């Protein structure tokens, strides 16, 4: 018996970051938008817990119990007093270590798949609670659509989206550690007054109206200076996308993937071709959002 769940990537259309808290985390106002790049997580009954992975950059995905998909299975099994013996297979299409929540998506996908395979009957609230234990981005991977994440990003408020937004994603040759980017953020902001993170009312209105020009004028990422400090070549990628006609360009989450908001699917193709020709990235992907969260296939 096996169960497959499809889970989307995300882009942060706003990532407002507060000062470091005593626990080392940062309060966020994180406006998530799920986009149509997907991993598929398949769980099958097995004699032991194991993880396999295929797809682009699959060699970078840990296959031990540090993998978020494995941790999701362990947490659900522990809560329901059963063995976590399951084979988790991840078919990756979300960029690895790219700031698009691929690992978080796999955690949410494995959680939903194991719940269905084992018949644990976990409530939505329980699943979201486990997601929050796994990581700040995991609850949104379960929910999808668009949402404002506060706290560490795990407390979600669904947002209305009045249209479809088209994106181009440029994948960098290399990765960035999320803790390292936050550490650089702390270094760059040391001694400064870091304001409490707040979602932009103008950005939320642009999402609700489906107004791409208004959204382009309001997207922001407080981690971008830190990501560019650690990965300076991303500046050239951002410039190439803007010169190709992108309405907005920003680092996606903690990077190093860069995200370009464009007017429509034709513009996405144009910007994608220009980015590839620029030689500033190793590959490009196009996708639109919002997309559904973790879904049984």
mmCIF file of C-alpha atoms in Angstrom:
data_model
loop_
_atom_site.group_PDB
_atom_site.id
_atom_site.type_symbol
_atom_site.label_atom_id
_atom_site.label_comp_id
_atom_site.label_asym_id
_atom_site.label_seq_id
_atom_site.Cartn_x
_atom_site.Cartn_y
_atom_site.Cartn_z
ATOM 1 C CA UNK A 1 0.000 0.000 0.000
ATOM 2 C CA UNK A 2 1.267 3.499 -0.819
ATOM 3 C CA UNK A 3 0.026 7.101 -0.728
ATOM 4 C CA UNK A 4 1.336 10.047 -2.782
ATOM 5 C CA UNK A 5 0.978 13.715 -1.853
ATOM 6 C CA UNK A 6 1.861 16.690 -4.046
ATOM 7 C CA UNK A 7 3.252 19.807 -2.310
ATOM 8 C CA UNK A 8 4.089 23.242 -3.763
ATOM 9 C CA UNK A 9 7.046 25.591 -3.593
ATOM 10 C CA UNK A 10 6.627 29.073 -2.153
ATOM 11 C CA UNK A 11 7.840 32.575 -2.793
ATOM 12 C CA UNK A 12 7.928 35.242 -0.101
ATOM 13 C CA UNK A 13 6.328 38.339 -1.597
ATOM 14 C CA UNK A 14 7.168 40.119 1.654
ATOM 15 C CA UNK A 15 9.606 39.001 4.316
ATOM 16 C CA UNK A 16 9.822 41.505 7.171
ATOM 17 C CA UNK A 17 12.315 40.428 9.850
ATOM 18 C CA UNK A 18 12.549 41.654 13.424
ATOM 19 C CA UNK A 19 15.558 41.655 15.729
ATOM 20 C CA UNK A 20 16.856 38.385 17.129
ATOM 21 C CA UNK A 21 14.822 37.100 20.075
ATOM 22 C CA UNK A 22 16.399 35.613 23.219
ATOM 23 C CA UNK A 23 15.752 32.129 21.772
ATOM 24 C CA UNK A 24 17.737 33.027 18.653
ATOM 25 C CA UNK A 25 14.720 33.140 16.343
ATOM 26 C CA UNK A 26 13.335 36.286 14.727
ATOM 27 C CA UNK A 27 9.762 37.538 14.677
ATOM 28 C CA UNK A 28 8.529 37.738 11.083
ATOM 29 C CA UNK A 29 5.784 39.171 8.962
ATOM 30 C CA UNK A 30 6.062 36.663 6.143
ATOM 31 C CA UNK A 31 3.660 36.894 3.208
ATOM 32 C CA UNK A 32 3.748 33.498 1.513
ATOM 33 C CA UNK A 33 2.484 32.698 -1.969
ATOM 34 C CA UNK A 34 2.461 29.053 -3.089
ATOM 35 C CA UNK A 35 3.557 28.572 -6.712
ATOM 36 C CA UNK A 36 3.150 25.743 -9.185
ATOM 37 C CA UNK A 37 6.448 23.928 -8.746
ATOM 38 C CA UNK A 38 5.870 20.670 -6.890
ATOM 39 C CA UNK A 39 7.535 17.806 -5.083
ATOM 40 C CA UNK A 40 5.680 14.503 -4.831
ATOM 41 C CA UNK A 41 6.114 12.480 -1.644
ATOM 42 C CA UNK A 42 5.132 8.807 -1.733
ATOM 43 C CA UNK A 43 4.996 6.690 1.419
ATOM 44 C CA UNK A 44 4.837 2.908 1.330
ATOM 45 C CA UNK A 45 4.590 0.358 4.120
ATOM 46 C CA UNK A 46 8.065 -0.979 4.934
ATOM 47 C CA UNK A 47 10.066 -2.903 7.528
ATOM 48 C CA UNK A 48 11.900 0.257 8.610
ATOM 49 C CA UNK A 49 11.945 4.013 8.143
ATOM 50 C CA UNK A 50 13.965 4.960 5.087
ATOM 51 C CA UNK A 51 14.117 7.863 2.636
ATOM 52 C CA UNK A 52 14.967 7.898 -1.060
ATOM 53 C CA UNK A 53 14.981 10.820 -3.472
ATOM 54 C CA UNK A 54 15.108 11.472 -7.215
ATOM 55 C CA UNK A 55 15.108 14.575 -9.384
ATOM 56 C CA UNK A 56 17.270 17.683 -9.901
ATOM 57 C CA UNK A 57 19.966 18.030 -7.219
ATOM 58 C CA UNK A 58 18.611 14.987 -5.377
ATOM 59 C CA UNK A 59 22.169 14.239 -4.276
ATOM 60 C CA UNK A 60 22.009 17.265 -1.960
ATOM 61 C CA UNK A 61 18.980 15.924 -0.066
ATOM 62 C CA UNK A 62 19.788 14.167 3.245
ATOM 63 C CA UNK A 63 18.414 10.643 3.373
ATOM 64 C CA UNK A 64 18.774 10.082 7.119
ATOM 65 C CA UNK A 65 16.499 11.049 9.998
ATOM 66 C CA UNK A 66 17.458 14.720 9.703
ATOM 67 C CA UNK A 67 15.313 14.902 6.554
ATOM 68 C CA UNK A 68 12.114 16.803 7.370
ATOM 69 C CA UNK A 69 10.008 14.107 5.716
ATOM 70 C CA UNK A 70 11.523 11.476 8.006
ATOM 71 C CA UNK A 71 11.075 13.745 11.026
ATOM 72 C CA UNK A 72 7.418 14.250 10.097
ATOM 73 C CA UNK A 73 6.844 10.484 10.011
ATOM 74 C CA UNK A 74 8.608 10.063 13.355
ATOM 75 C CA UNK A 75 6.555 12.786 15.062
ATOM 76 C CA UNK A 76 3.220 11.488 13.776
ATOM 77 C CA UNK A 77 4.109 7.900 14.720
ATOM 78 C CA UNK A 78 5.183 8.978 18.225
ATOM 79 C CA UNK A 79 1.948 10.874 18.815
ATOM 80 C CA UNK A 80 -0.144 7.885 17.810
ATOM 81 C CA UNK A 81 1.939 5.173 19.472
ATOM 82 C CA UNK A 82 2.914 3.287 16.357
ATOM 83 C CA UNK A 83 6.045 2.292 14.488
ATOM 84 C CA UNK A 84 7.370 4.795 11.915
ATOM 85 C CA UNK A 85 8.297 1.929 9.575
ATOM 86 C CA UNK A 86 7.671 3.468 6.179
ATOM 87 C CA UNK A 87 9.561 4.048 2.948
ATOM 88 C CA UNK A 88 9.409 7.746 1.983
ATOM 89 C CA UNK A 89 10.246 8.483 -1.642
ATOM 90 C CA UNK A 90 10.626 12.115 -2.716
ATOM 91 C CA UNK A 91 10.337 13.051 -6.386
ATOM 92 C CA UNK A 92 11.862 16.531 -6.357
ATOM 93 C CA UNK A 93 11.033 19.356 -8.700
ATOM 94 C CA UNK A 94 11.320 22.224 -6.190
ATOM 95 C CA UNK A 95 14.870 23.631 -6.242
ATOM 96 C CA UNK A 96 17.053 22.254 -3.434
ATOM 97 C CA UNK A 97 18.488 24.765 -0.916
ATOM 98 C CA UNK A 98 16.970 27.583 -2.940
ATOM 99 C CA UNK A 99 14.826 29.521 -0.479
ATOM 100 C CA UNK A 100 11.611 28.030 -1.899
ATOM 101 C CA UNK A 101 10.778 25.713 1.029
ATOM 102 C CA UNK A 102 11.453 22.432 -0.763
ATOM 103 C CA UNK A 103 12.467 20.641 2.431
ATOM 104 C CA UNK A 104 9.495 22.100 4.268
ATOM 105 C CA UNK A 105 7.208 20.951 1.470
ATOM 106 C CA UNK A 106 8.560 17.417 1.806
ATOM 107 C CA UNK A 107 7.896 17.478 5.544
ATOM 108 C CA UNK A 108 4.297 18.564 5.044
ATOM 109 C CA UNK A 109 3.829 16.051 2.221
ATOM 110 C CA UNK A 110 5.164 13.150 4.282
ATOM 111 C CA UNK A 111 2.959 14.135 7.220
ATOM 112 C CA UNK A 112 -0.234 14.145 5.131
ATOM 113 C CA UNK A 113 0.780 10.945 3.335
ATOM 114 C CA UNK A 114 1.599 9.038 6.540
ATOM 115 C CA UNK A 115 -1.650 10.188 8.144
ATOM 116 C CA UNK A 116 -3.549 8.757 5.158
ATOM 117 C CA UNK A 117 -1.485 5.542 4.955
ATOM 118 C CA UNK A 118 -1.745 4.789 8.670
ATOM 119 C CA UNK A 119 -5.324 5.984 9.099
ATOM 120 C CA UNK A 120 -4.347 8.017 12.133
ATOM 121 C CA UNK A 121 -7.196 10.470 11.504
ATOM 122 C CA UNK A 122 -5.211 13.461 12.726
ATOM 123 C CA UNK A 123 -7.168 16.731 12.738
ATOM 124 C CA UNK A 124 -6.071 19.720 10.685
ATOM 125 C CA UNK A 125 -5.062 21.414 13.940
ATOM 126 C CA UNK A 126 -2.874 18.473 14.961
ATOM 127 C CA UNK A 127 -1.196 18.355 11.556
ATOM 128 C CA UNK A 128 -0.479 22.099 11.703
ATOM 129 C CA UNK A 129 0.860 21.712 15.249
ATOM 130 C CA UNK A 130 3.307 19.024 14.090
ATOM 131 C CA UNK A 131 4.245 21.180 11.093
ATOM 132 C CA UNK A 132 5.107 24.075 13.421
ATOM 133 C CA UNK A 133 7.362 21.743 15.450
ATOM 134 C CA UNK A 134 9.177 20.771 12.258
ATOM 135 C CA UNK A 135 9.966 24.290 11.052
ATOM 136 C CA UNK A 136 8.706 27.790 10.383
ATOM 137 C CA UNK A 137 7.792 27.222 6.720
ATOM 138 C CA UNK A 138 6.239 23.764 7.075
ATOM 139 C CA UNK A 139 2.715 24.868 8.093
ATOM 140 C CA UNK A 140 2.384 26.979 4.946
ATOM 141 C CA UNK A 141 3.446 24.036 2.769
ATOM 142 C CA UNK A 142 0.462 22.182 4.202
ATOM 143 C CA UNK A 143 -1.974 25.066 3.669
ATOM 144 C CA UNK A 144 -0.808 26.589 0.357
ATOM 145 C CA UNK A 145 -2.570 29.454 -1.391
ATOM 146 C CA UNK A 146 -1.453 32.699 0.219
ATOM 147 C CA UNK A 147 -1.009 33.482 3.894
ATOM 148 C CA UNK A 148 0.569 35.873 6.340
ATOM 149 C CA UNK A 149 2.925 34.072 8.697
ATOM 150 C CA UNK A 150 3.752 35.687 12.039
ATOM 151 C CA UNK A 151 5.796 34.572 15.033
ATOM 152 C CA UNK A 152 8.576 32.553 13.400
ATOM 153 C CA UNK A 153 6.284 32.364 10.367
ATOM 154 C CA UNK A 154 4.347 29.367 11.677
ATOM 155 C CA UNK A 155 1.187 31.234 12.770
ATOM 156 C CA UNK A 156 -0.824 31.576 9.585
ATOM 157 C CA UNK A 157 -3.619 33.886 8.509
ATOM 158 C CA UNK A 158 -5.046 32.962 5.076
ATOM 159 C CA UNK A 159 -5.021 35.784 2.533
ATOM 160 C CA UNK A 160 -7.304 36.498 -0.389
ATOM 161 C CA UNK A 161 -5.743 36.570 -3.850
ATOM 162 C CA UNK A 162 -7.729 38.190 -6.653
ATOM 163 C CA UNK A 163 -5.810 36.831 -9.619
ATOM 164 C CA UNK A 164 -2.884 34.789 -10.887
ATOM 165 C CA UNK A 165 0.677 36.061 -10.527
ATOM 166 C CA UNK A 166 3.425 34.862 -12.886
ATOM 167 C CA UNK A 167 7.010 34.352 -11.748
ATOM 168 C CA UNK A 168 10.427 33.428 -13.089
ATOM 169 C CA UNK A 169 12.916 31.826 -10.710
ATOM 170 C CA UNK A 170 16.650 31.890 -11.417
ATOM 171 C CA UNK A 171 18.609 29.123 -9.720
ATOM 172 C CA UNK A 172 22.100 29.985 -8.550
ATOM 173 C CA UNK A 173 25.170 27.792 -8.829
ATOM 174 C CA UNK A 174 25.561 27.059 -5.143
ATOM 175 C CA UNK A 175 23.526 27.252 -1.959
ATOM 176 C CA UNK A 176 23.009 29.441 1.078
ATOM 177 C CA UNK A 177 22.467 28.283 4.648
ATOM 178 C CA UNK A 178 19.358 29.855 6.169
ATOM 179 C CA UNK A 179 21.020 30.150 9.627
ATOM 180 C CA UNK A 180 24.038 31.819 7.980
ATOM 181 C CA UNK A 181 21.795 34.361 6.233
ATOM 182 C CA UNK A 182 20.023 35.206 9.492
ATOM 183 C CA UNK A 183 23.417 35.485 11.178
ATOM 184 C CA UNK A 184 24.533 37.943 8.507
ATOM 185 C CA UNK A 185 21.275 39.860 8.968
ATOM 186 C CA UNK A 186 22.099 40.164 12.679
ATOM 187 C CA UNK A 187 25.621 41.347 11.852
ATOM 188 C CA UNK A 188 24.422 43.950 9.348
ATOM 189 C CA UNK A 189 21.766 45.299 11.717
ATOM 190 C CA UNK A 190 23.896 45.250 14.897
ATOM 191 C CA UNK A 191 23.540 48.478 16.849
ATOM 192 C CA UNK A 192 20.572 49.612 14.778
ATOM 193 C CA UNK A 193 16.936 49.847 15.760
ATOM 194 C CA UNK A 194 15.201 46.993 13.943
ATOM 195 C CA UNK A 195 11.462 47.770 13.731
ATOM 196 C CA UNK A 196 8.784 45.260 14.613
ATOM 197 C CA UNK A 197 7.865 43.354 11.437
ATOM 198 C CA UNK A 198 4.551 44.379 9.891
ATOM 199 C CA UNK A 199 2.810 43.226 6.730
ATOM 200 C CA UNK A 200 2.441 46.001 4.171
ATOM 201 C CA UNK A 201 -1.238 47.030 3.811
ATOM 202 C CA UNK A 202 -0.527 48.082 0.218
ATOM 203 C CA UNK A 203 0.933 44.676 -0.592
ATOM 204 C CA UNK A 204 -2.001 42.812 0.965
ATOM 205 C CA UNK A 205 -4.399 45.003 -1.029
ATOM 206 C CA UNK A 206 -2.478 44.292 -4.243
ATOM 207 C CA UNK A 207 -2.739 40.540 -3.630
ATOM 208 C CA UNK A 208 -6.454 40.778 -2.900
ATOM 209 C CA UNK A 209 -7.103 42.787 -6.079
ATOM 210 C CA UNK A 210 -4.823 40.676 -8.280
ATOM 211 C CA UNK A 211 -2.993 43.902 -9.231
ATOM 212 C CA UNK A 212 0.431 42.890 -10.543
ATOM 213 C CA UNK A 213 1.754 46.453 -10.862
ATOM 214 C CA UNK A 214 0.802 47.312 -7.284
ATOM 215 C CA UNK A 215 2.313 44.051 -6.058
ATOM 216 C CA UNK A 216 5.540 44.745 -7.966
ATOM 217 C CA UNK A 217 5.788 48.128 -6.243
ATOM 218 C CA UNK A 218 5.484 46.623 -2.760
ATOM 219 C CA UNK A 219 7.387 43.267 -2.716
ATOM 220 C CA UNK A 220 10.301 43.277 -0.261
ATOM 221 C CA UNK A 221 12.709 40.985 1.549
ATOM 222 C CA UNK A 222 14.589 42.147 4.650
ATOM 223 C CA UNK A 223 16.999 39.211 4.260
ATOM 224 C CA UNK A 224 18.066 40.328 0.784
ATOM 225 C CA UNK A 225 21.008 42.527 1.910
ATOM 226 C CA UNK A 226 22.356 39.622 3.984
ATOM 227 C CA UNK A 227 21.952 37.158 1.115
ATOM 228 C CA UNK A 228 23.701 39.546 -1.291
ATOM 229 C CA UNK A 229 26.498 40.086 1.230
ATOM 230 C CA UNK A 230 27.145 36.331 1.368
ATOM 231 C CA UNK A 231 26.458 35.701 -2.348
ATOM 232 C CA UNK A 232 27.396 38.925 -4.212
ATOM 233 C CA UNK A 233 26.935 37.460 -7.696
ATOM 234 C CA UNK A 234 23.157 37.459 -7.132
ATOM 235 C CA UNK A 235 23.272 41.214 -7.781
ATOM 236 C CA UNK A 236 24.046 40.491 -11.426
ATOM 237 C CA UNK A 237 21.156 38.058 -11.685
ATOM 238 C CA UNK A 238 18.718 40.585 -10.238
ATOM 239 C CA UNK A 239 19.968 43.224 -12.683
ATOM 240 C CA UNK A 240 19.646 40.875 -15.663
ATOM 241 C CA UNK A 241 16.046 40.062 -14.777
ATOM 242 C CA UNK A 242 15.076 43.713 -14.416
ATOM 243 C CA UNK A 243 16.749 44.602 -17.719
ATOM 244 C CA UNK A 244 14.787 41.791 -19.378
ATOM 245 C CA UNK A 245 11.505 43.379 -18.335
ATOM 246 C CA UNK A 246 10.646 41.891 -14.926
ATOM 247 C CA UNK A 247 8.309 44.132 -12.970
ATOM 248 C CA UNK A 248 10.082 43.287 -9.713
ATOM 249 C CA UNK A 249 13.146 41.305 -8.699
ATOM 250 C CA UNK A 250 14.095 39.994 -5.279
ATOM 251 C CA UNK A 251 15.916 37.197 -3.492
ATOM 252 C CA UNK A 252 13.483 34.396 -2.634
ATOM 253 C CA UNK A 253 13.451 33.897 1.132
ATOM 254 C CA UNK A 254 16.990 33.283 2.371
ATOM 255 C CA UNK A 255 18.150 32.598 -1.200
ATOM 256 C CA UNK A 256 20.071 32.003 -3.294
ATOM 257 C CA UNK A 257 17.189 31.596 -5.761
ATOM 258 C CA UNK A 258 16.084 34.939 -7.172
ATOM 259 C CA UNK A 259 12.434 35.617 -8.036
ATOM 260 C CA UNK A 260 11.089 37.862 -10.797
ATOM 261 C CA UNK A 261 7.482 39.004 -10.946
ATOM 262 C CA UNK A 262 6.263 39.411 -14.539
ATOM 263 C CA UNK A 263 3.045 40.489 -16.210
ATOM 264 C CA UNK A 264 1.945 37.222 -17.820
ATOM 265 C CA UNK A 265 3.100 33.832 -19.148
ATOM 266 C CA UNK A 266 4.569 35.349 -22.342
ATOM 267 C CA UNK A 267 6.618 37.809 -20.302
ATOM 268 C CA UNK A 268 7.787 34.910 -18.120
ATOM 269 C CA UNK A 269 9.161 33.127 -21.188
ATOM 270 C CA UNK A 270 10.936 36.288 -22.350
ATOM 271 C CA UNK A 271 12.553 36.967 -18.980
ATOM 272 C CA UNK A 272 13.501 33.299 -18.533
ATOM 273 C CA UNK A 273 15.299 33.216 -21.887
ATOM 274 C CA UNK A 274 17.135 36.458 -21.122
ATOM 275 C CA UNK A 275 18.246 35.229 -17.713
ATOM 276 C CA UNK A 276 19.641 32.036 -19.192
ATOM 277 C CA UNK A 277 21.450 33.980 -21.916
ATOM 278 C CA UNK A 278 22.935 36.359 -19.319
ATOM 279 C CA UNK A 279 25.077 33.614 -17.825
ATOM 280 C CA UNK A 280 24.260 34.830 -14.306
ATOM 281 C CA UNK A 281 22.393 31.673 -13.221
ATOM 282 C CA UNK A 282 22.589 27.940 -13.862
ATOM 283 C CA UNK A 283 18.930 27.380 -14.756
ATOM 284 C CA UNK A 284 15.513 29.026 -14.675
ATOM 285 C CA UNK A 285 11.980 27.931 -13.877
ATOM 286 C CA UNK A 286 8.630 29.596 -14.487
ATOM 287 C CA UNK A 287 5.546 29.154 -12.314
ATOM 288 C CA UNK A 288 2.335 30.878 -11.344
ATOM 289 C CA UNK A 289 0.558 31.280 -8.043
ATOM 290 C CA UNK A 290 -1.409 30.852 -5.917
ATOM 291 C CA UNK A 291 -1.202 27.055 -5.872
ATOM 292 C CA UNK A 292 -2.930 24.519 -3.616
ATOM 293 C CA UNK A 293 -1.170 23.195 -0.539
ATOM 294 C CA UNK A 294 -0.412 19.530 0.236
ATOM 295 C CA UNK A 295 -2.829 17.444 -1.831
ATOM 296 C CA UNK A 296 -3.419 13.707 -2.026
ATOM 297 C CA UNK A 297 -2.775 12.511 -5.576
#
